[in-house]
PDB file of C-alpha atoms in Angstrom:
ATOM      1  CA  MET A   1     -94.854-116.563   2.356  1.00 36.00           C
ATOM      2  CA  VAL A   2     -96.605-113.514   3.073  1.00 45.00           C
ATOM      3  CA  ALA A   3     -94.809-110.372   3.767  1.00 52.00           C
ATOM      4  CA  ASP A   4     -94.659-109.037   7.024  1.00 57.00           C
ATOM      5  CA  SER A   5     -94.637-105.477   6.292  1.00 60.00           C
ATOM      6  CA  PHE A   6     -95.899-103.375   3.040  1.00 60.00           C
ATOM      7  CA  ASP A   7     -93.102-104.464   0.365  1.00 59.00           C
ATOM      8  CA  ILE A   8     -92.077-101.853  -1.902  1.00 53.00           C
ATOM      9  CA  GLU A   9     -88.752-100.719  -2.266  1.00 47.00           C
ATOM     10  CA  GLN A  10     -88.095 -96.766  -2.429  1.00 42.00           C
ATOM     11  CA  ARG A  11     -87.090 -95.987  -5.788  1.00 38.00           C
ATOM     12  CA  GLY A  12     -87.546 -94.253  -8.781  1.00 40.00           C
ATOM     13  CA  THR A  13     -89.501 -96.911 -10.255  1.00 38.00           C
ATOM     14  CA  LEU A  14     -92.683 -99.024  -9.492  1.00 39.00           C
ATOM     15  CA  PRO A  15     -92.886-102.868  -9.308  1.00 38.00           C
ATOM     16  CA  GLY A  16     -93.077-104.267 -12.919  1.00 37.00           C
ATOM     17  CA  GLY A  17     -90.740-101.284 -14.029  1.00 37.00           C
ATOM     18  CA  MET A  18     -93.324 -98.449 -14.008  1.00 37.00           C
ATOM     19  CA  ALA A  19     -91.828 -95.088 -13.385  1.00 40.00           C
ATOM     20  CA  VAL A  20     -92.721 -93.010 -10.578  1.00 42.00           C
ATOM     21  CA  SER A  21     -95.274 -90.339 -11.383  1.00 46.00           C
ATOM     22  CA  ALA A  22     -93.912 -86.867 -11.097  1.00 46.00           C
ATOM     23  CA  ALA A  23     -97.384 -85.679  -9.695  1.00 50.00           C
ATOM     24  CA  TRP A  24     -96.355 -86.728  -6.639  1.00 58.00           C
ATOM     25  CA  ASP A  25     -93.364 -87.785  -4.222  1.00 77.00           C
ATOM     26  CA  ARG A  26     -92.502 -91.291  -3.950  1.00 82.00           C
ATOM     27  CA  ASP A  27     -91.230 -90.992  -0.165  1.00 84.00           C
ATOM     28  CA  GLU A  28     -94.560 -89.306   0.919  1.00 86.00           C
ATOM     29  CA  ALA A  29     -96.531 -91.840  -1.036  1.00 86.00           C
ATOM     30  CA  TYR A  30     -94.612 -94.754   0.631  1.00 88.00           C
ATOM     31  CA  ARG A  31     -95.001 -93.438   4.111  1.00 89.00           C
ATOM     32  CA  PHE A  32     -98.523 -93.085   3.774  1.00 90.00           C
ATOM     33  CA  VAL A  33     -99.154 -96.134   2.768  1.00 90.00           C
ATOM     34  CA  GLU A  34     -97.282 -97.811   4.710  1.00 91.00           C
ATOM     35  CA  ASP A  35     -98.963 -96.177   7.622  1.00 92.00           C
ATOM     36  CA  LEU A  36    -102.245 -97.292   6.358  1.00 92.00           C
ATOM     37  CA  PHE A  37    -100.796-100.992   6.164  1.00 92.00           C
ATOM     38  CA  ALA A  38     -99.815-100.685   9.759  1.00 91.00           C
ATOM     39  CA  ARG A  39    -103.282 -99.590  10.914  1.00 92.00           C
ATOM     40  CA  HIS A  40    -105.635-101.642   8.156  1.00 92.00           C
ATOM     41  CA  GLN A  41    -104.048-104.305   6.928  1.00 91.00           C
ATOM     42  CA  ASN A  42    -105.847-106.774   9.561  1.00 90.00           C
ATOM     43  CA  GLU A  43    -109.124-105.650   8.250  1.00 90.00           C
ATOM     44  CA  ILE A  44    -108.356-105.524   4.418  1.00 92.00           C
ATOM     45  CA  TYR A  45    -107.023-109.247   4.926  1.00 91.00           C
ATOM     46  CA  ALA A  46    -110.271-110.375   7.110  1.00 87.00           C
ATOM     47  CA  TYR A  47    -112.355-108.666   4.213  1.00 88.00           C
ATOM     48  CA  LEU A  48    -110.574-110.397   1.198  1.00 89.00           C
ATOM     49  CA  VAL A  49    -110.782-114.142   3.234  1.00 85.00           C
ATOM     50  CA  ARG A  50    -114.661-113.470   3.775  1.00 82.00           C
ATOM     51  CA  MET A  51    -115.010-112.553   0.112  1.00 83.00           C
ATOM     52  CA  LEU A  52    -112.519-115.126  -1.327  1.00 82.00           C
ATOM     53  CA  ARG A  53    -112.491-118.051   1.271  1.00 78.00           C
ATOM     54  CA  ASP A  54    -108.794-118.740   0.594  1.00 84.00           C
ATOM     55  CA  PRO A  55    -106.366-117.508   3.309  1.00 88.00           C
ATOM     56  CA  GLU A  56    -103.382-117.914   1.327  1.00 89.00           C
ATOM     57  CA  LEU A  57    -105.020-116.247  -1.729  1.00 90.00           C
ATOM     58  CA  ALA A  58    -106.372-113.270   0.117  1.00 90.00           C
ATOM     59  CA  ALA A  59    -102.877-112.868   2.178  1.00 91.00           C
ATOM     60  CA  ASP A  60    -101.369-112.244  -1.506  1.00 91.00           C
ATOM     61  CA  LEU A  61    -104.081-110.090  -2.658  1.00 93.00           C
ATOM     62  CA  ALA A  62    -104.318-107.717   0.481  1.00 93.00           C
ATOM     63  CA  GLN A  63    -100.272-107.259  -0.211  1.00 92.00           C
ATOM     64  CA  ASP A  64    -101.399-106.769  -4.010  1.00 92.00           C
ATOM     65  CA  ALA A  65    -104.099-104.148  -3.096  1.00 93.00           C
ATOM     66  CA  PHE A  66    -101.486-101.999  -0.708  1.00 94.00           C
ATOM     67  CA  VAL A  67     -99.166-101.913  -3.703  1.00 92.00           C
ATOM     68  CA  LYS A  68    -101.958-100.598  -5.910  1.00 92.00           C
ATOM     69  CA  ALA A  69    -102.746 -98.117  -3.225  1.00 92.00           C
ATOM     70  CA  TYR A  70     -98.961 -96.756  -3.519  1.00 91.00           C
ATOM     71  CA  LYS A  71     -99.125 -96.814  -7.402  1.00 89.00           C
ATOM     72  CA  SER A  72    -102.684 -94.903  -7.049  1.00 89.00           C
ATOM     73  CA  TYR A  73    -101.594 -92.689  -4.290  1.00 89.00           C
ATOM     74  CA  ASP A  74    -102.318 -89.426  -6.598  1.00 86.00           C
ATOM     75  CA  THR A  75    -105.927 -90.758  -6.684  1.00 88.00           C
ATOM     76  CA  LEU A  76    -106.816 -90.286  -3.619  1.00 88.00           C
ATOM     77  CA  GLN A  77    -108.164 -87.021  -3.092  1.00 85.00           C
ATOM     78  CA  LYS A  78    -108.800 -86.476   0.674  1.00 86.00           C
ATOM     79  CA  PRO A  79    -106.763 -88.254   3.295  1.00 86.00           C
ATOM     80  CA  GLU A  80    -109.025 -88.433   5.604  1.00 86.00           C
ATOM     81  CA  ASN A  81    -111.287 -90.760   2.976  1.00 88.00           C
ATOM     82  CA  ALA A  82    -107.828 -93.091   2.994  1.00 91.00           C
ATOM     83  CA  ARG A  83    -109.720 -96.124   4.572  1.00 91.00           C
ATOM     84  CA  ALA A  84    -112.767 -95.972   2.385  1.00 90.00           C
ATOM     85  CA  TRP A  85    -110.395 -95.646  -0.591  1.00 92.00           C
ATOM     86  CA  LEU A  86    -108.050 -98.503   0.480  1.00 93.00           C
ATOM     87  CA  TYR A  87    -111.221-100.722   0.752  1.00 92.00           C
ATOM     88  CA  GLN A  88    -112.285 -99.443  -3.019  1.00 91.00           C
ATOM     89  CA  ILE A  89    -108.947-100.947  -4.116  1.00 93.00           C
ATOM     90  CA  ALA A  90    -109.348-104.571  -1.850  1.00 92.00           C
ATOM     91  CA  HIS A  91    -112.971-104.411  -3.163  1.00 89.00           C
ATOM     92  CA  ARG A  92    -111.841-104.237  -6.898  1.00 89.00           C
ATOM     93  CA  VAL A  93    -109.011-106.848  -6.356  1.00 91.00           C
ATOM     94  CA  ALA A  94    -111.409-109.453  -4.769  1.00 89.00           C
ATOM     95  CA  LEU A  95    -114.086-108.677  -7.705  1.00 85.00           C
ATOM     96  CA  ASP A  96    -111.359-109.225 -10.280  1.00 85.00           C
ATOM     97  CA  ASN A  97    -110.195-112.504  -8.842  1.00 84.00           C
ATOM     98  CA  LEU A  98    -113.631-113.895  -8.545  1.00 79.00           C
ATOM     99  CA  ARG A  99    -114.644-112.842 -12.043  1.00 75.00           C
ATOM    100  CA  ARG A 100    -111.875-114.477 -13.416  1.00 74.00           C
ATOM    101  CA  LYS A 101    -112.157-117.770 -11.102  1.00 66.00           C
ATOM    102  CA  ARG A 102    -116.341-117.361 -11.460  1.00 53.00           C
ATOM    103  CA  ILE A 103    -116.446-118.800  -7.573  1.00 42.00           C
ATOM    104  CA  VAL A 104    -117.774-116.482  -4.971  1.00 39.00           C
ATOM    105  CA  ARG A 105    -117.519-117.530  -1.085  1.00 42.00           C
ATOM    106  CA  PHE A 106    -117.585-116.522   2.288  1.00 44.00           C
ATOM    107  CA  VAL A 107    -115.804-116.994   5.233  1.00 41.00           C
ATOM    108  CA  PRO A 108    -117.630-115.376   8.380  1.00 42.00           C
ATOM    109  CA  LEU A 109    -115.875-113.554  11.394  1.00 38.00           C
ATOM    110  CA  VAL A 110    -114.059-116.020  13.889  1.00 37.00           C
ATOM    111  CA  GLY A 111    -111.691-114.505  15.991  1.00 36.00           C
ATOM    112  CA  GLU A 112    -108.994-112.114  15.146  1.00 37.00           C
ATOM    113  CA  ALA A 113    -108.259-111.167  11.589  1.00 40.00           C
ATOM    114  CA  ARG A 114    -104.608-111.641  11.054  1.00 39.00           C
ATOM    115  CA  ILE A 115    -102.457-110.675   7.763  1.00 40.00           C
ATOM    116  CA  THR A 116    -100.726-113.678   7.728  1.00 45.00           C
ATOM    117  CA  ALA A 117    -102.360-117.005   6.602  1.00 44.00           C
ATOM    118  CA  PRO A 118    -104.480-118.658   9.718  1.00 43.00           C
ATOM    119  CA  SER A 119    -103.574-122.285  10.616  1.00 39.00           C
ATOM    120  CA  ALA A 120    -105.745-125.123   9.358  1.00 39.00           C
ATOM    121  CA  GLU A 121    -107.461-125.480  12.671  1.00 34.00           C
ATOM    122  CA  HIS A 122    -108.457-121.596  12.809  1.00 42.00           C
ATOM    123  CA  VAL A 123    -109.846-122.312   9.069  1.00 41.00           C
ATOM    124  CA  ALA A 124    -111.639-125.463   9.970  1.00 36.00           C
ATOM    125  CA  MET A 125    -113.147-123.938  12.764  1.00 35.00           C
ATOM    126  CA  ASP A 126    -114.373-120.780  11.058  1.00 47.00           C
ATOM    127  CA  LEU A 127    -115.762-123.528   8.112  1.00 42.00           C
ATOM    128  CA  ARG A 128    -117.703-125.437  10.700  1.00 40.00           C
ATOM    129  CA  LEU A 129    -119.309-122.140  12.202  1.00 36.00           C
ATOM    130  CA  SER A 130    -120.045-121.000   9.062  1.00 54.00           C
ATOM    131  CA  GLY A 131    -123.622-123.286   8.564  1.00 66.00           C
ATOM    132  CA  GLU A 132    -126.592-121.544   7.167  1.00 71.00           C
ATOM    133  CA  LEU A 133    -125.306-118.099   7.173  1.00 74.00           C
ATOM    134  CA  GLN A 134    -122.530-119.089   4.846  1.00 73.00           C
ATOM    135  CA  ARG A 135    -124.703-121.030   2.743  1.00 77.00           C
ATOM    136  CA  ALA A 136    -127.298-117.904   2.635  1.00 80.00           C
ATOM    137  CA  LEU A 137    -124.317-115.620   1.707  1.00 78.00           C
ATOM    138  CA  ASP A 138    -123.268-117.452  -0.891  1.00 78.00           C
ATOM    139  CA  ARG A 139    -126.746-117.583  -2.832  1.00 83.00           C
ATOM    140  CA  ILE A 140    -126.813-113.646  -3.192  1.00 86.00           C
ATOM    141  CA  PRO A 141    -125.301-111.634  -5.745  1.00 88.00           C
ATOM    142  CA  GLU A 142    -121.175-110.754  -5.396  1.00 85.00           C
ATOM    143  CA  ARG A 143    -121.850-106.934  -5.021  1.00 88.00           C
ATOM    144  CA  GLN A 144    -124.643-107.522  -2.759  1.00 90.00           C
ATOM    145  CA  ARG A 145    -122.402-109.699  -0.487  1.00 87.00           C
ATOM    146  CA  ALA A 146    -119.911-107.068  -0.483  1.00 88.00           C
ATOM    147  CA  ALA A 147    -122.072-104.180   0.672  1.00 89.00           C
ATOM    148  CA  LEU A 148    -123.370-106.839   3.523  1.00 85.00           C
ATOM    149  CA  LEU A 149    -119.663-107.569   4.482  1.00 85.00           C
ATOM    150  CA  LEU A 150    -118.637-103.559   4.348  1.00 87.00           C
ATOM    151  CA  ALA A 151    -121.488-102.360   6.070  1.00 85.00           C
ATOM    152  CA  GLU A 152    -122.310-105.225   8.668  1.00 79.00           C
ATOM    153  CA  LEU A 153    -119.027-106.719   9.657  1.00 76.00           C
ATOM    154  CA  HIS A 154    -115.921-104.066   8.864  1.00 82.00           C
ATOM    155  CA  ASP A 155    -118.205-101.035   9.914  1.00 79.00           C
ATOM    156  CA  LEU A 156    -118.122 -98.667   7.187  1.00 85.00           C
ATOM    157  CA  THR A 157    -120.199 -96.004   6.883  1.00 85.00           C
ATOM    158  CA  GLY A 158    -122.729 -95.012   4.307  1.00 86.00           C
ATOM    159  CA  LEU A 159    -120.555 -92.384   2.567  1.00 87.00           C
ATOM    160  CA  GLU A 160    -117.431 -94.972   3.253  1.00 87.00           C
ATOM    161  CA  LEU A 161    -119.319 -97.860   1.735  1.00 88.00           C
ATOM    162  CA  ALA A 162    -120.112 -95.374  -1.246  1.00 88.00           C
ATOM    163  CA  ALA A 163    -116.589 -94.821  -1.778  1.00 87.00           C
ATOM    164  CA  ALA A 164    -115.568 -98.436  -1.600  1.00 87.00           C
ATOM    165  CA  LEU A 165    -117.919 -99.552  -4.016  1.00 87.00           C
ATOM    166  CA  GLY A 166    -117.340 -96.627  -6.223  1.00 86.00           C
ATOM    167  CA  VAL A 167    -120.990 -95.694  -6.258  1.00 88.00           C
ATOM    168  CA  SER A 168    -123.314 -92.528  -4.930  1.00 90.00           C
ATOM    169  CA  HIS A 169    -124.484 -92.851  -1.475  1.00 90.00           C
ATOM    170  CA  VAL A 170    -127.806 -93.299  -2.791  1.00 91.00           C
ATOM    171  CA  ALA A 171    -127.049 -96.174  -4.719  1.00 92.00           C
ATOM    172  CA  ALA A 172    -124.970 -97.574  -2.067  1.00 90.00           C
ATOM    173  CA  ARG A 173    -127.981 -97.351   0.403  1.00 90.00           C
ATOM    174  CA  ALA A 174    -130.390 -99.208  -2.060  1.00 92.00           C
ATOM    175  CA  LEU A 175    -127.598-101.682  -2.788  1.00 91.00           C
ATOM    176  CA  LEU A 176    -127.588-102.465   0.946  1.00 89.00           C
ATOM    177  CA  THR A 177    -131.210-102.547   1.006  1.00 90.00           C
ATOM    178  CA  ARG A 178    -131.335-104.989  -1.675  1.00 92.00           C
ATOM    179  CA  ALA A 179    -128.863-106.892  -0.155  1.00 90.00           C
ATOM    180  CA  ARG A 180    -130.405-107.402   3.061  1.00 88.00           C
ATOM    181  CA  GLU A 181    -133.632-108.315   1.629  1.00 90.00           C
ATOM    182  CA  SER A 182    -131.568-111.000  -0.439  1.00 90.00           C
ATOM    183  CA  LEU A 183    -129.874-112.420   2.456  1.00 85.00           C
ATOM    184  CA  ARG A 184    -133.397-112.854   4.437  1.00 87.00           C
ATOM    185  CA  GLN A 185    -134.893-114.442   1.589  1.00 90.00           C
ATOM    186  CA  ALA A 186    -131.623-116.896   1.195  1.00 87.00           C
ATOM    187  CA  LEU A 187    -131.669-117.603   4.725  1.00 83.00           C
ATOM    188  CA  ALA A 188    -135.434-118.741   4.843  1.00 87.00           C
ATOM    189  CA  THR A 189    -134.462-120.925   2.143  1.00 88.00           C
ATOM    190  CA  GLU A 190    -131.848-122.191   4.435  1.00 83.00           C
ATOM    191  CA  ASN A 191    -133.708-122.634   7.236  1.00 82.00           C
ATOM    192  CA  ALA A 192    -136.549-124.153   4.779  1.00 86.00           C
ATOM    193  CA  ALA A 193    -134.142-126.714   3.637  1.00 83.00           C
ATOM    194  CA  THR A 194    -132.751-127.532   6.849  1.00 80.00           C
ATOM    195  CA  ALA A 195    -135.920-128.114   8.342  1.00 82.00           C
ATOM    196  CA  ASP A 196    -137.127-130.434   5.897  1.00 82.00           C
ATOM    197  CA  ALA A 197    -133.688-132.665   6.349  1.00 82.00           C
ATOM    198  CA  GLU A 198    -134.160-132.655  10.249  1.00 80.00           C
ATOM    199  CA  ALA A 199    -138.068-134.265   9.382  1.00 82.00           C
ATOM    200  CA  ALA A 200    -136.344-136.709   6.924  1.00 83.00           C
ATOM    201  CA  ARG A 201    -133.880-137.849   9.540  1.00 80.00           C
ATOM    202  CA  ASP A 202    -136.616-138.043  12.350  1.00 76.00           C
ATOM    203  CA  ALA A 203    -138.864-140.020   9.644  1.00 77.00           C
ATOM    204  CA  ALA A 204    -136.248-142.337   8.714  1.00 77.00           C
ATOM    205  CA  ARG A 205    -135.013-142.676  12.488  1.00 77.00           C
ATOM    206  CA  ARG A 206    -138.716-143.534  13.389  1.00 74.00           C
ATOM    207  CA  GLY A 207    -139.023-146.092  10.836  1.00 70.00           C
ATOM    208  CA  GLU A 208    -135.895-147.538  11.900  1.00 64.00           C
ATOM    209  CA  THR A 209    -137.197-148.079  15.252  1.00 60.00           C
ATOM    210  CA  ARG A 210    -140.374-149.435  14.535  1.00 59.00           C
ATOM    211  CA  PRO A 211    -140.898-153.321  15.204  1.00 57.00           C
TER     212      PRO A 211
END
């Protein structure tokens, strides 16, 4: 089951027995990340679902991302950049999992994102509506896919996108440009494949109706 709230006990050690750094106050870190959890849990979960195409795994990794945020609290240089910093952590969590499994998948935005795993009916609806866009996104490199998801679906600004991807602003813009071109080409390929399949079905039907 997915936890309903940010699940870190306020003790002298972190999960796994790691000692809390003396460089920052654990109570302050807990309150800060708990607030991030309340404000951003849905969108972080939604991003992970779209990257991993596994609601249960995404729910677990969303929780893991907030735990990592707590552990890494002292790496946040400016509180106003917290959203981009959080996406950077979630992005790394997703890529680590994808690299382990060598699976790159996508589930598009349908309805309201939520931190708990959606019903089987909700997942089925997502899959049914994915169509050519999903297949096209499956064709492009995972970093390009992530850039598109973060910029187009999660509305990260150019600077936020750069921070989330861990690259410069110029590099993020270049990556997003390549991603859009890759998607355009992939969609053209999918459209052509769909048209060929429909033509083949039409030809088969005409052949069946001949006397």
